[in-house]
C-alpha positions as a LaTeX table, in Angstrom:
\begin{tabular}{lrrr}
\hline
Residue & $x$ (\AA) & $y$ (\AA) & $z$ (\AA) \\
\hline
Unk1 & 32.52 & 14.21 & $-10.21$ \\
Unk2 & 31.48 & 17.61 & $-12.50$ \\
Unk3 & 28.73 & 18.66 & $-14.13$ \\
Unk4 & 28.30 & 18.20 & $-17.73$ \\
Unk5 & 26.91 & 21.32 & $-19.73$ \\
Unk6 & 25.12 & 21.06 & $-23.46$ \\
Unk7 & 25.11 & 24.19 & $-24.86$ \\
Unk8 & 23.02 & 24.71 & $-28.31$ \\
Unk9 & 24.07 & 21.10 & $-30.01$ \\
Unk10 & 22.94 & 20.67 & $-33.10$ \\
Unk11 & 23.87 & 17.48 & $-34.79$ \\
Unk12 & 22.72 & 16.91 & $-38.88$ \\
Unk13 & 23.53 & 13.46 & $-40.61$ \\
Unk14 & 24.47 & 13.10 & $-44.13$ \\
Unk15 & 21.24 & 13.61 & $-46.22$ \\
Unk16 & 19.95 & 16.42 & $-44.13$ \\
Unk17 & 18.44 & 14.21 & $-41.19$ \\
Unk18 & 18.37 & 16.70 & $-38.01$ \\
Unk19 & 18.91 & 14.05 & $-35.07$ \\
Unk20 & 19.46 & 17.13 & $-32.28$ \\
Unk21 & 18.12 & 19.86 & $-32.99$ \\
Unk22 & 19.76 & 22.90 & $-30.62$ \\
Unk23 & 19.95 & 21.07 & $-27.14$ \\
Unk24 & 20.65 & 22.79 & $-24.04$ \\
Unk25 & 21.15 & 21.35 & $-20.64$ \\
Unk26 & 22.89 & 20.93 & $-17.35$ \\
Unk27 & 23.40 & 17.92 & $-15.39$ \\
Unk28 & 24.40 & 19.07 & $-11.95$ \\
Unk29 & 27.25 & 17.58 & $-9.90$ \\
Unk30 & 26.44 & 14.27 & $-8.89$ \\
Unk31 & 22.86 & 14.15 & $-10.66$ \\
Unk32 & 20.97 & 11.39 & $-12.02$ \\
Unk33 & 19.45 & 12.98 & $-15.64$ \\
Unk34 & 17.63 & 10.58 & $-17.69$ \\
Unk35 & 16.50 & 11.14 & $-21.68$ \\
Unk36 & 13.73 & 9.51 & $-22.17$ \\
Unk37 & 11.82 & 9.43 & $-25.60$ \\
Unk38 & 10.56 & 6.92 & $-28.74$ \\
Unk39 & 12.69 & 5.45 & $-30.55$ \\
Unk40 & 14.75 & 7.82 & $-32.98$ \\
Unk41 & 13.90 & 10.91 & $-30.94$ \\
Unk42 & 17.75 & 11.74 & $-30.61$ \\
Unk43 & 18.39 & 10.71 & $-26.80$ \\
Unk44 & 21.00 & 7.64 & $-27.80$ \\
Unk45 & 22.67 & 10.14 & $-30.21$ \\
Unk46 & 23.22 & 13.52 & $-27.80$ \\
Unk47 & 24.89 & 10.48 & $-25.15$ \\
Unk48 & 27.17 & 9.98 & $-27.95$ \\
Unk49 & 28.42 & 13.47 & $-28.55$ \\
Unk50 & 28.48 & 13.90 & $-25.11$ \\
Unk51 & 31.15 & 10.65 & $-24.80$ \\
Unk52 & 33.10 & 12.18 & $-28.28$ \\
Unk53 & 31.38 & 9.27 & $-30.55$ \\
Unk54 & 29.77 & 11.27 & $-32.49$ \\
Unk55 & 30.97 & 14.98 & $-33.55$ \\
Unk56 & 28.94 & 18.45 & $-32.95$ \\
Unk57 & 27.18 & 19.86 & $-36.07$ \\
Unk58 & 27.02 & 22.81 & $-34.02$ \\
Unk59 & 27.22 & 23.60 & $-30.09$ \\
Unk60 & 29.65 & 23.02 & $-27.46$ \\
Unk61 & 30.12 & 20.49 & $-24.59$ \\
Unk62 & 31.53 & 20.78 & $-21.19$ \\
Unk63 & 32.47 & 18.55 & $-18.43$ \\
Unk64 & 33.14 & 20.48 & $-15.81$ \\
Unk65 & 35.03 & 23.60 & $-16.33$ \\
Unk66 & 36.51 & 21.65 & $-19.38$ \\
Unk67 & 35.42 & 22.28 & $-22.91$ \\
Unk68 & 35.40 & 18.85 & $-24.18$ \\
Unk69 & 34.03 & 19.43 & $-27.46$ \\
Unk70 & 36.87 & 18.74 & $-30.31$ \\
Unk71 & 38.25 & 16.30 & $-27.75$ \\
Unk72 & 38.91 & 12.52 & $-28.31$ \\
Unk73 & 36.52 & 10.20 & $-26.13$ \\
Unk74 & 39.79 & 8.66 & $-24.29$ \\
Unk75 & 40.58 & 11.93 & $-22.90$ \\
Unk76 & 37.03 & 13.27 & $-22.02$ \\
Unk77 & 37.40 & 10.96 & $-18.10$ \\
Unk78 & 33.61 & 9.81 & $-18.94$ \\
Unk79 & 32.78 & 6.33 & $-18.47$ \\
Unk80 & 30.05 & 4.39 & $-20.75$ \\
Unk81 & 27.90 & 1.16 & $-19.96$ \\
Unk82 & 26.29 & 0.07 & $-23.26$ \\
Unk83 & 23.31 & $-2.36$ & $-23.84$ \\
Unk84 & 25.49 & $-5.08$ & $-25.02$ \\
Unk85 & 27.72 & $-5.89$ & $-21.85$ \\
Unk86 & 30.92 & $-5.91$ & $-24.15$ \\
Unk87 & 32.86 & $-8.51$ & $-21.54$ \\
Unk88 & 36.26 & $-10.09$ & $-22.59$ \\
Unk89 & 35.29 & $-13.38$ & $-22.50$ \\
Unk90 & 38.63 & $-15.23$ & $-22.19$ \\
Unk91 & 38.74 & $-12.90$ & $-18.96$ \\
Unk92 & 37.32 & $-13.49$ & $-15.42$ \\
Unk93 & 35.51 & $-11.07$ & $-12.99$ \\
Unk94 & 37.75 & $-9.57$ & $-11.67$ \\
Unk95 & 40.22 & $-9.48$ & $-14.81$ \\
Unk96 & 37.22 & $-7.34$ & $-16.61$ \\
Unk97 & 36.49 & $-4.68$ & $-13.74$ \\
Unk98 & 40.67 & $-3.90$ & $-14.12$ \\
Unk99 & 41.11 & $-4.29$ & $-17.75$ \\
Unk100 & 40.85 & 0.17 & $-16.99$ \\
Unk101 & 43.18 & 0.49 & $-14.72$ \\
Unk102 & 45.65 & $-1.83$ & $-16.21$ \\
Unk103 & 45.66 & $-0.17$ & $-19.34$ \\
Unk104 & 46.24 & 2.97 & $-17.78$ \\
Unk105 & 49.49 & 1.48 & $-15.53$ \\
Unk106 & 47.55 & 2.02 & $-11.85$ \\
Unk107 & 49.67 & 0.21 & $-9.08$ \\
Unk108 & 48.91 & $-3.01$ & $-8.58$ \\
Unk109 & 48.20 & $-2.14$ & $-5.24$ \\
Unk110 & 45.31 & 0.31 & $-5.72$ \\
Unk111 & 43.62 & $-2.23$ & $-8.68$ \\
Unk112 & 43.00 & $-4.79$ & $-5.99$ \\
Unk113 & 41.67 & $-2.06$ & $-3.26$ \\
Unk114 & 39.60 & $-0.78$ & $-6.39$ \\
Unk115 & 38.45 & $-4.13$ & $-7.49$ \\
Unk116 & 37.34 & $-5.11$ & $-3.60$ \\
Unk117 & 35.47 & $-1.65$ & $-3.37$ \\
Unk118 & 33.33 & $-2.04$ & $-6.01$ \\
Unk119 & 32.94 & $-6.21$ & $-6.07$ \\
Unk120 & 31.43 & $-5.52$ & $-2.65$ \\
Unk121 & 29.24 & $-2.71$ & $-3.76$ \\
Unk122 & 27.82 & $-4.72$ & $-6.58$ \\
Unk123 & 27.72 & $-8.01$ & $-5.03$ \\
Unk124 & 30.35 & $-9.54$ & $-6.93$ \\
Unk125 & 32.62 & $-10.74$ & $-4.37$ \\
Unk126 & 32.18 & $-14.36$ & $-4.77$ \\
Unk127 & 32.02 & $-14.25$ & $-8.37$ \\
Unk128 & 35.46 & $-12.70$ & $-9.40$ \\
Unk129 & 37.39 & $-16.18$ & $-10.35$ \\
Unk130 & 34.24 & $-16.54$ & $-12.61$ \\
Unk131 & 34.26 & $-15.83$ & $-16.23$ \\
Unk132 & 31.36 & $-14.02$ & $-17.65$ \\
Unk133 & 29.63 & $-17.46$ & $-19.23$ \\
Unk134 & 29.26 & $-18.92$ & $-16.52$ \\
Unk135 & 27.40 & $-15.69$ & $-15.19$ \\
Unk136 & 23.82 & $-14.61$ & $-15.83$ \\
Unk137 & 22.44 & $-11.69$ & $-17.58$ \\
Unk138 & 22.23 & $-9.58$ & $-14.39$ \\
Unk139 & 25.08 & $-10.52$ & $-13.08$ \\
Unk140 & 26.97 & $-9.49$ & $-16.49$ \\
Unk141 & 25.45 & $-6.16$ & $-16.23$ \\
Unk142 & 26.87 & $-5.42$ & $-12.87$ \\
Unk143 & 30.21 & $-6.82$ & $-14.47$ \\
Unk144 & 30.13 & $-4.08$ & $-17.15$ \\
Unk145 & 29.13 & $-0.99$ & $-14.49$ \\
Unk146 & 31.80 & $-2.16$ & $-12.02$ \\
Unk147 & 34.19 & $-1.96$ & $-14.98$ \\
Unk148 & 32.33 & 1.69 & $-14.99$ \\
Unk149 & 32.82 & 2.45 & $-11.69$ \\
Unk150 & 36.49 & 1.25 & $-10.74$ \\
Unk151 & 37.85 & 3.73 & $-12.82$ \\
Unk152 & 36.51 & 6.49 & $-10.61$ \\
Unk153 & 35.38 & 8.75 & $-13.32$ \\
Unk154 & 33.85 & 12.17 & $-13.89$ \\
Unk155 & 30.11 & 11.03 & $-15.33$ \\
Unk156 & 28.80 & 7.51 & $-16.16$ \\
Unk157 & 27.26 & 7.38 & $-19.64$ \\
Unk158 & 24.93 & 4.35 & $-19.73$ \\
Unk159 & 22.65 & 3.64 & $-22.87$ \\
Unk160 & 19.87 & 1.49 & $-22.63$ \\
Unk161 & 22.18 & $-0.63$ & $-19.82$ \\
Unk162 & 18.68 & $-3.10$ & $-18.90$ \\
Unk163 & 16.84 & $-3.06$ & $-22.31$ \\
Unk164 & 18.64 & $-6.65$ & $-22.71$ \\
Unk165 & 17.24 & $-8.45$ & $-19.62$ \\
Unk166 & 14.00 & $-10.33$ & $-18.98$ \\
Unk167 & 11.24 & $-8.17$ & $-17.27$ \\
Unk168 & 11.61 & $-9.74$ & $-14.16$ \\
Unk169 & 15.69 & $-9.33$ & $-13.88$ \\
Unk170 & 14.95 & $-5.64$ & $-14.99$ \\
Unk171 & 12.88 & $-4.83$ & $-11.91$ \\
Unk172 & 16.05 & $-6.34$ & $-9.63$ \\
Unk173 & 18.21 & $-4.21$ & $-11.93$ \\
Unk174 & 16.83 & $-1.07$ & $-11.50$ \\
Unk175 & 16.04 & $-1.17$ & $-8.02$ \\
Unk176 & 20.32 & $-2.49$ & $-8.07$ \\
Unk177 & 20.74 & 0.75 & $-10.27$ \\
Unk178 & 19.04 & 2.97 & $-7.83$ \\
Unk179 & 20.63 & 1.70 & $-4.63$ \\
Unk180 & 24.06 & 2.30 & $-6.53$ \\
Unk181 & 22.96 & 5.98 & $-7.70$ \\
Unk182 & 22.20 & 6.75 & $-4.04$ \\
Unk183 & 25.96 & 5.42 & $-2.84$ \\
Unk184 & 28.25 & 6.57 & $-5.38$ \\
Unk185 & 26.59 & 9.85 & $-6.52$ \\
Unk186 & 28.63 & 10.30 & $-9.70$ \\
Unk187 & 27.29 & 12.44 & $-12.33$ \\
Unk188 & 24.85 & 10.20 & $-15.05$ \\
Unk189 & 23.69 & 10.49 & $-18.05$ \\
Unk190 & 21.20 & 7.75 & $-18.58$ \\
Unk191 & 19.56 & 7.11 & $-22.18$ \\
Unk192 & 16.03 & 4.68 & $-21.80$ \\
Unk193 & 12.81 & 4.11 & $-24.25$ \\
Unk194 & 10.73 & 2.70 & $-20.84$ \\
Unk195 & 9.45 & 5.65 & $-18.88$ \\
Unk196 & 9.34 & 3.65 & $-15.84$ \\
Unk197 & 13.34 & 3.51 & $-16.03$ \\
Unk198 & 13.09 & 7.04 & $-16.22$ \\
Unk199 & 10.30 & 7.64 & $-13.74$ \\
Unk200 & 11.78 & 5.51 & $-11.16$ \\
Unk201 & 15.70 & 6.44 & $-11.46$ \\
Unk202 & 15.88 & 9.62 & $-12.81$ \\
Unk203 & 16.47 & 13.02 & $-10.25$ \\
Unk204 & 15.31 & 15.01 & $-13.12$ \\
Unk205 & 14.41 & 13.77 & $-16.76$ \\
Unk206 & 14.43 & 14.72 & $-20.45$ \\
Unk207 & 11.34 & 13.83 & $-22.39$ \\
Unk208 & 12.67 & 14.06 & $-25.85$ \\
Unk209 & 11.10 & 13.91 & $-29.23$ \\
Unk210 & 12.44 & 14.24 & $-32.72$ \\
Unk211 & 15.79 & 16.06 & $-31.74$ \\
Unk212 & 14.22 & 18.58 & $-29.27$ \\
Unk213 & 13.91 & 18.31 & $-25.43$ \\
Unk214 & 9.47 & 18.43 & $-25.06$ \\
Unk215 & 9.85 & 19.46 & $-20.65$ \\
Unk216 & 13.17 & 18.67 & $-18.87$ \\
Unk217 & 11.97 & 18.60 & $-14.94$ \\
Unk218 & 11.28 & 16.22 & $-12.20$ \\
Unk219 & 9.35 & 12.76 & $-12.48$ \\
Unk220 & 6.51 & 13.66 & $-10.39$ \\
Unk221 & 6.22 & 17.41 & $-12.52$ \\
Unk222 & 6.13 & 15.49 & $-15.45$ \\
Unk223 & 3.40 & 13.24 & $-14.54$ \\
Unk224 & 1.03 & 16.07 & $-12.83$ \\
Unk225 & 1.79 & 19.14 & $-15.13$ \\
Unk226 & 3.13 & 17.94 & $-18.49$ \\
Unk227 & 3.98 & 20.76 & $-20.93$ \\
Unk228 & 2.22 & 19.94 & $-24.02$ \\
Unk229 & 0.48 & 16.72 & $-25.67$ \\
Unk230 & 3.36 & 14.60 & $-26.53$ \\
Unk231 & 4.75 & 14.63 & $-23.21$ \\
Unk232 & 1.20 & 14.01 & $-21.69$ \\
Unk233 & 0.52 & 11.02 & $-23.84$ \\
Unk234 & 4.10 & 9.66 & $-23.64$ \\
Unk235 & 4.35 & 9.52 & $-19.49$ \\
Unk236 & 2.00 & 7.49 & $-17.68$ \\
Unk237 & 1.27 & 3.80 & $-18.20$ \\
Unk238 & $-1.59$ & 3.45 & $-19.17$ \\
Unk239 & $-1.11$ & 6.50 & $-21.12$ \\
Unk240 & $-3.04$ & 9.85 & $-20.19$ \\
Unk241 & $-6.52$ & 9.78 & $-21.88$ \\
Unk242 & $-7.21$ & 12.85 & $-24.41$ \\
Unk243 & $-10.44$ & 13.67 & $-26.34$ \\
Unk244 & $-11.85$ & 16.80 & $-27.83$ \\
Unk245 & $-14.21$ & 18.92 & $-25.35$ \\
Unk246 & $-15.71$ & 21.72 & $-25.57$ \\
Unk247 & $-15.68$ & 24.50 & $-22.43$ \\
Unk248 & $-19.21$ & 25.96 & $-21.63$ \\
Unk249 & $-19.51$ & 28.48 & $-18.88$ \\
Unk250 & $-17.07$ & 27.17 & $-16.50$ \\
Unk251 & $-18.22$ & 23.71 & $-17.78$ \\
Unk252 & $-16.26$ & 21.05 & $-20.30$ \\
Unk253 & $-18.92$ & 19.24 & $-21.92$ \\
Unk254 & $-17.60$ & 16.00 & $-24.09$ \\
Unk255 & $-19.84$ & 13.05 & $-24.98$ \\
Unk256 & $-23.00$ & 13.28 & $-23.05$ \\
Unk257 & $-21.46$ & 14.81 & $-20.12$ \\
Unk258 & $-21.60$ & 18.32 & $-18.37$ \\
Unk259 & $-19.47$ & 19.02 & $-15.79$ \\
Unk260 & $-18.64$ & 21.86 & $-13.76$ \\
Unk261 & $-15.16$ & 23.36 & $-12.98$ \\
Unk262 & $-13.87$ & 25.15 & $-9.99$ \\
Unk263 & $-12.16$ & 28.56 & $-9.85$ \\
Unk264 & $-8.39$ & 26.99 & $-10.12$ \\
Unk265 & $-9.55$ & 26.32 & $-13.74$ \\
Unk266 & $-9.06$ & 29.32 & $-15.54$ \\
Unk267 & $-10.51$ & 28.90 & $-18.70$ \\
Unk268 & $-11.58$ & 31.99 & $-19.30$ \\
Unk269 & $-10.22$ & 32.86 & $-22.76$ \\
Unk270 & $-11.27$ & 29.36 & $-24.45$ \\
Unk271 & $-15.12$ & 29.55 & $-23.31$ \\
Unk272 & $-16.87$ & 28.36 & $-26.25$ \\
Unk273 & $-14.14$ & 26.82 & $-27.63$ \\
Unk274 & $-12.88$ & 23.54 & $-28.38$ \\
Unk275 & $-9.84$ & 21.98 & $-26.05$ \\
Unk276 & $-8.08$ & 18.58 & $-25.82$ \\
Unk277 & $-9.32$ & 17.41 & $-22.46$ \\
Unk278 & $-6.45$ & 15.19 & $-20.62$ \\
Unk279 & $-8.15$ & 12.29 & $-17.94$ \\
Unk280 & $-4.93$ & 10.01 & $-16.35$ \\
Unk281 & $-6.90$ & 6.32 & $-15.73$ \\
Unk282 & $-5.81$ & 6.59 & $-12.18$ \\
Unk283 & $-8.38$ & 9.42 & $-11.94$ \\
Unk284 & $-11.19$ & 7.55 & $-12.24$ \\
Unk285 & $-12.82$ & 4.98 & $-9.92$ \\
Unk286 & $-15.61$ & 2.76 & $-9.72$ \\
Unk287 & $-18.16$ & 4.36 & $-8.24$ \\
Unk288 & $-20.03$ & 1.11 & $-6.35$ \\
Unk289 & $-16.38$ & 0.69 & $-4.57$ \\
Unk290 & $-15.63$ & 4.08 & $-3.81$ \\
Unk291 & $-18.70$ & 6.14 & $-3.41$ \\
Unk292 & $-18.12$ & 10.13 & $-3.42$ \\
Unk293 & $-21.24$ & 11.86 & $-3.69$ \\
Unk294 & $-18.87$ & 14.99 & $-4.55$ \\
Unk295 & $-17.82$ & 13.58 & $-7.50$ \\
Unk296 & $-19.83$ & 13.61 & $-11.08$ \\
Unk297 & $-20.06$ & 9.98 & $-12.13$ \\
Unk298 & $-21.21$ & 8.74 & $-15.92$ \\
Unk299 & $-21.78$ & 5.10 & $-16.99$ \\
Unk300 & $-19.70$ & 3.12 & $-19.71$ \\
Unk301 & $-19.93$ & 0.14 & $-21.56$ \\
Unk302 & $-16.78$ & $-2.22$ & $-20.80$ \\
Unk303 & $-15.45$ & $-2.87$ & $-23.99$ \\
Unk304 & $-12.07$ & $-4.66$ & $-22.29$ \\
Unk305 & $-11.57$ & $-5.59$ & $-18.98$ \\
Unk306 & $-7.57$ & $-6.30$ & $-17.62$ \\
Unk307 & $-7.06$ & $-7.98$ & $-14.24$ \\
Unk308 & $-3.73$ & $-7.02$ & $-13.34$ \\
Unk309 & $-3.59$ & $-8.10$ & $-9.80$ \\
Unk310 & $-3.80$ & $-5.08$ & $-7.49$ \\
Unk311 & $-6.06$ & $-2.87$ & $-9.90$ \\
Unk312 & $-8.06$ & $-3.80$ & $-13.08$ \\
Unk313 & $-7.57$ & $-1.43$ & $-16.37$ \\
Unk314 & $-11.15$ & $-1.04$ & $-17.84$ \\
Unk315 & $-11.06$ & $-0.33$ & $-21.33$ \\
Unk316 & $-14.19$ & 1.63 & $-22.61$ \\
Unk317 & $-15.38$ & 4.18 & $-25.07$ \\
Unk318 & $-16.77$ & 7.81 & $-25.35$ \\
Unk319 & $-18.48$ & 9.44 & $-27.74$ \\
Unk320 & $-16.35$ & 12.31 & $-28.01$ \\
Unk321 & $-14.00$ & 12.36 & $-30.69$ \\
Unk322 & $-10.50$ & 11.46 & $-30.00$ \\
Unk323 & $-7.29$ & 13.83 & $-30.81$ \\
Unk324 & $-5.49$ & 12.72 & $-33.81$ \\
Unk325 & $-2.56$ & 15.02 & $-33.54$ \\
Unk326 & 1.07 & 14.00 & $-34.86$ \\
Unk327 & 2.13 & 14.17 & $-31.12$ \\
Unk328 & $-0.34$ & 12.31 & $-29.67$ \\
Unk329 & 0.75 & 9.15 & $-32.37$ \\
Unk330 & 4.27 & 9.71 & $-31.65$ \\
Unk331 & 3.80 & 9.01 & $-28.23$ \\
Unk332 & 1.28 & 5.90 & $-28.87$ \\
Unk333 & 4.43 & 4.26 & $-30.97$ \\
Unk334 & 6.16 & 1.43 & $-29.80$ \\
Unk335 & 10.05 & 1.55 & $-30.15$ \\
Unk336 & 9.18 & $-1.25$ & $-32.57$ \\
Unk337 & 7.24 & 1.45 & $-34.65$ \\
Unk338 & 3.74 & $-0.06$ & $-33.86$ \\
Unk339 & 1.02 & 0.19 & $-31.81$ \\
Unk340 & $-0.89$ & $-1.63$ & $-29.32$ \\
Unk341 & $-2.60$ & $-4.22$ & $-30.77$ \\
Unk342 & $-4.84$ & $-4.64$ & $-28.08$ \\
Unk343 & $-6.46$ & $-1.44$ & $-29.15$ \\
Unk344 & $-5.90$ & $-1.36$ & $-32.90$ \\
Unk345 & $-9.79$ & $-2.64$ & $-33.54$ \\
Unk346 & $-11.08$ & 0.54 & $-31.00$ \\
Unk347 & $-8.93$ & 2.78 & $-32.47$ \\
Unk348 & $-10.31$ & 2.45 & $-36.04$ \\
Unk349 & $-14.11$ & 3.50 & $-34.46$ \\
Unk350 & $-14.58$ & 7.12 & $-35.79$ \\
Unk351 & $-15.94$ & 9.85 & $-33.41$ \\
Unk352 & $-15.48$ & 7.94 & $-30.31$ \\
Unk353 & $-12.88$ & 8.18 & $-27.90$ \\
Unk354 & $-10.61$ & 4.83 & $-26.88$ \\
Unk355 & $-10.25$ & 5.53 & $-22.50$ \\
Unk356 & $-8.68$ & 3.58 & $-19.95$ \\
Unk357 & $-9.60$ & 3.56 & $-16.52$ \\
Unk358 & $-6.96$ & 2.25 & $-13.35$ \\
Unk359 & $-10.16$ & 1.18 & $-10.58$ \\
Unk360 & $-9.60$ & $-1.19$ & $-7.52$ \\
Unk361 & $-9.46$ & $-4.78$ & $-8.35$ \\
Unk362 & $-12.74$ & $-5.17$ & $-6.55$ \\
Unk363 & $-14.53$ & $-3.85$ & $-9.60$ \\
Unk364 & $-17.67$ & $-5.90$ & $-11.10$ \\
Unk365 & $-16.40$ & $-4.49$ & $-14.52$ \\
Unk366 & $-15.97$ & $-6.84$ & $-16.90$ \\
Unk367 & $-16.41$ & $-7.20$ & $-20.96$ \\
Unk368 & $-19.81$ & $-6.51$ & $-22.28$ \\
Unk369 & $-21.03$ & $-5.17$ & $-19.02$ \\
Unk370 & $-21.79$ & $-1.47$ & $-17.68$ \\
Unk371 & $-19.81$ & 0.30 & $-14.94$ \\
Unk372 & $-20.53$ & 3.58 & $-13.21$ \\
Unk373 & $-16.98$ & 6.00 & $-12.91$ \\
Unk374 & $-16.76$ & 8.43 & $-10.88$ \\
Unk375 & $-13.78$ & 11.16 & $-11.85$ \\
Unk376 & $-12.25$ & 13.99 & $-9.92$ \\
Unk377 & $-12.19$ & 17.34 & $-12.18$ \\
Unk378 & $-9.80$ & 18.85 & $-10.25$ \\
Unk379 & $-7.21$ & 16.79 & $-11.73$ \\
Unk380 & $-8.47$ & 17.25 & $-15.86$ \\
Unk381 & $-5.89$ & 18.37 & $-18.14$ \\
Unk382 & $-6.04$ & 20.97 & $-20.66$ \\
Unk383 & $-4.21$ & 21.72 & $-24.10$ \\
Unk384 & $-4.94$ & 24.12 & $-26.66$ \\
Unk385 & $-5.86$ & 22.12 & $-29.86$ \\
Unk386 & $-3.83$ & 24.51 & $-32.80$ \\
Unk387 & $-0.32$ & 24.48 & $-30.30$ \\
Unk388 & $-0.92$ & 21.33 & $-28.45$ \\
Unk389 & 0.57 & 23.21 & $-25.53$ \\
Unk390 & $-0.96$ & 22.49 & $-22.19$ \\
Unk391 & $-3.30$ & 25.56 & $-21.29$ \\
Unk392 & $-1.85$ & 27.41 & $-17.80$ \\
Unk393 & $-3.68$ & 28.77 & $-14.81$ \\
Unk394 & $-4.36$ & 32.37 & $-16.90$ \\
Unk395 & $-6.34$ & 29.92 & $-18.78$ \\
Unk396 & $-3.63$ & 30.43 & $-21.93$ \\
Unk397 & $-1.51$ & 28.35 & $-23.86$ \\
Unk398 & 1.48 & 27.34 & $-21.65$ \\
Unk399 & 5.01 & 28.51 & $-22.44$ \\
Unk400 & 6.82 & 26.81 & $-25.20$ \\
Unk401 & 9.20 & 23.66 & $-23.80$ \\
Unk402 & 12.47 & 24.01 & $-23.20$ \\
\hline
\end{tabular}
């Protein structure tokens, strides 16, 4: 295992197209980093310099105490696992996981020990006379990481390894992936579009957009202090909820509500001022199930109601009007380049705000009716509307992401 260091990459396509734009980071020994970020945000491309696919416009690369930047992907000890499983198909199991150590002349000997190892970590024992046809998608996938893993090498490179298989199989997969991470501890770079990939498997991750890292820090740190809009919109599903308020003497007033803020909201410097407040659905509750007289509450017209089992996503509308920054869209687009269609005819309503609220299933709320919501302000987010940067406890702009 070794760390892998990005210092100051820069990579520029033909035509001018930026792709990174001056990346640094450090993935620690034996960490799990995930980038994470739209489509065409850079993440798949910085994997690929860091495997030798793709050369530096500028910057250096490390693994370990080795500069690896000028040096040819065979001789970088880095092992990939790609979307597309890329299995020899004329080759069984077990004939795929040692195609690596074949090539490279390992005794026969210490293929088979290697080949046992990992088949038994992965499940795979019973399936190494099979060839990869007559194997499912999942079981593919593990194919292509044991292949990974036998050769014992310095970091794991995987990009977009689950994107391929069926929601359900995913879910298996990347509680597999996790259970894996926690055994072999090698160093990994892992490249997703679905946040909960990243949320879930990721020690620390990347939120990326348009070549530059937005907040490089822990899941949970992402989801309860994110550093400026696009992050805030782009973690969290149902996305975070963000409309323009106004702050009034230690009050933020938006729609036709008033309500008070304690002393851990420093707002100080933007009193009478405009800010992008930031609501996460699972803030709110209904207040007939869970009745907090503490709480300020406010009535809403149910515009969509979605029974998802073990909580119901009410979809409703404020009149406060929404934020219609360039981040906030990035982070609404699909890595099909859309958006939800679900919301497309709310969206188009001028001067009101499209919400979502996560309540207990044992809501009343549903489509055309009215439901009380009770919020907790102690968990509101605020940005600053010119830098989109969240605002800090001083009750000032946040420092610039990394």
């Amino acid at each position: 295992m070794a760390r892998i260091a990005i210092e100051s990459v820069t990579k520029v396509f033909k035509g001018g197209v930026v792709a990174v734009d001056d990346v640094s980071l450090e993935i620690g020994d034996g960490e799990f980093l995930v980038l994470v970020g739209p489509s065409g945000c850079g993440k798949t491309t910085l994997l690929r310099i860091v495997a030798g696919l793709e050369e530096v416009t500028d910057g250096e690369v490390l693994i370990g105490d080795t500069l690896v930047t000028d040096m040819p992907p065979r001789d970088r000890d880095v092992a990939m696992v790609f979307q597309n499983y890329a299995l020899y198909p004329h080759m069984t199991v077990s004939e795929n996981l040692s195609i690596g150590l074949r090539i490279r002349r390992r005794p026969k000997p210490e293929v088979r020990e290697r080949i046992q190892e990992v088949a038994h970590i992965l499940g795979l024992d019973t399936l190494l006379d099979r060839r990869p046809a007559e194997l499912s998608g999942g079981q593919r996938q593990r194919v292509a990481m044991g292949r990974a893993m036998v050769r014992e090498p310095q970091a794991f490179l995987m990009d977009e390894p689950l994107s391929n298989l069926d929601a359900k199989l995913r879910v298996q997969m990347r509680a597999e992936l996790a259970r894996i991470r926690d055994r072999v501890k090698t160093t990994t770079l892992y490249v997703t579009h679905d946040q909960v990939e990243a949320m879930t498997l990721g020690d620390r991750v990347a939120v990326m957009r348009d070549g530059v890292v937005q907040q490089l820090d822990t899941p949970q740190n992402l989801y309860r202090k994110p550093a400026n809009l696009f992050v805030a919109a782009f973690i969290g599903s149902p996305s975070m909820n963000l409309l323009e308020a106004q702050i009034q003497d230690r009050s933020v007033c938006f729609a036709d509500q008033r309500i008070a803020l304690d002393d851990s909201a420093d707002l100080r410097d933007y009193d009478g001022r405009t800010v992008v407040l930031g609501i996460r659905p699972a803030d709110f509750e209904d207040a007939a199930v869970w009745h907090d007289e503490t709480r300020p509450a406010f009535d809403v017209n149910v515009d969509v109601s979605e029974e998802l089992g073990d909580q119901v996503n009410v979809i409703f509308r404020l009149d406060a009007p929404p934020v219609r920054s360039e981040a906030v869209r990035d982070a609404s687009t699909t890595e099909e380049g859309g958006v939800d269609d679900l919301l497309v005819p709310l969206v188009a309503d001028e001067g009101r705000s499209v919400c979502t609220a996560c309540v207990d299933p044992r809501t009343s709320a549903r489509a055309g009716s009215t439901v009380r919501l009770s919020v907790d302000p102690a968990r509101f987010h605020f940005f600053d509307t010119e830098t989109g940067l969240a605002i800090g406890a001083a009750g000032r702009p946040a420092a610039a992401p990394a």
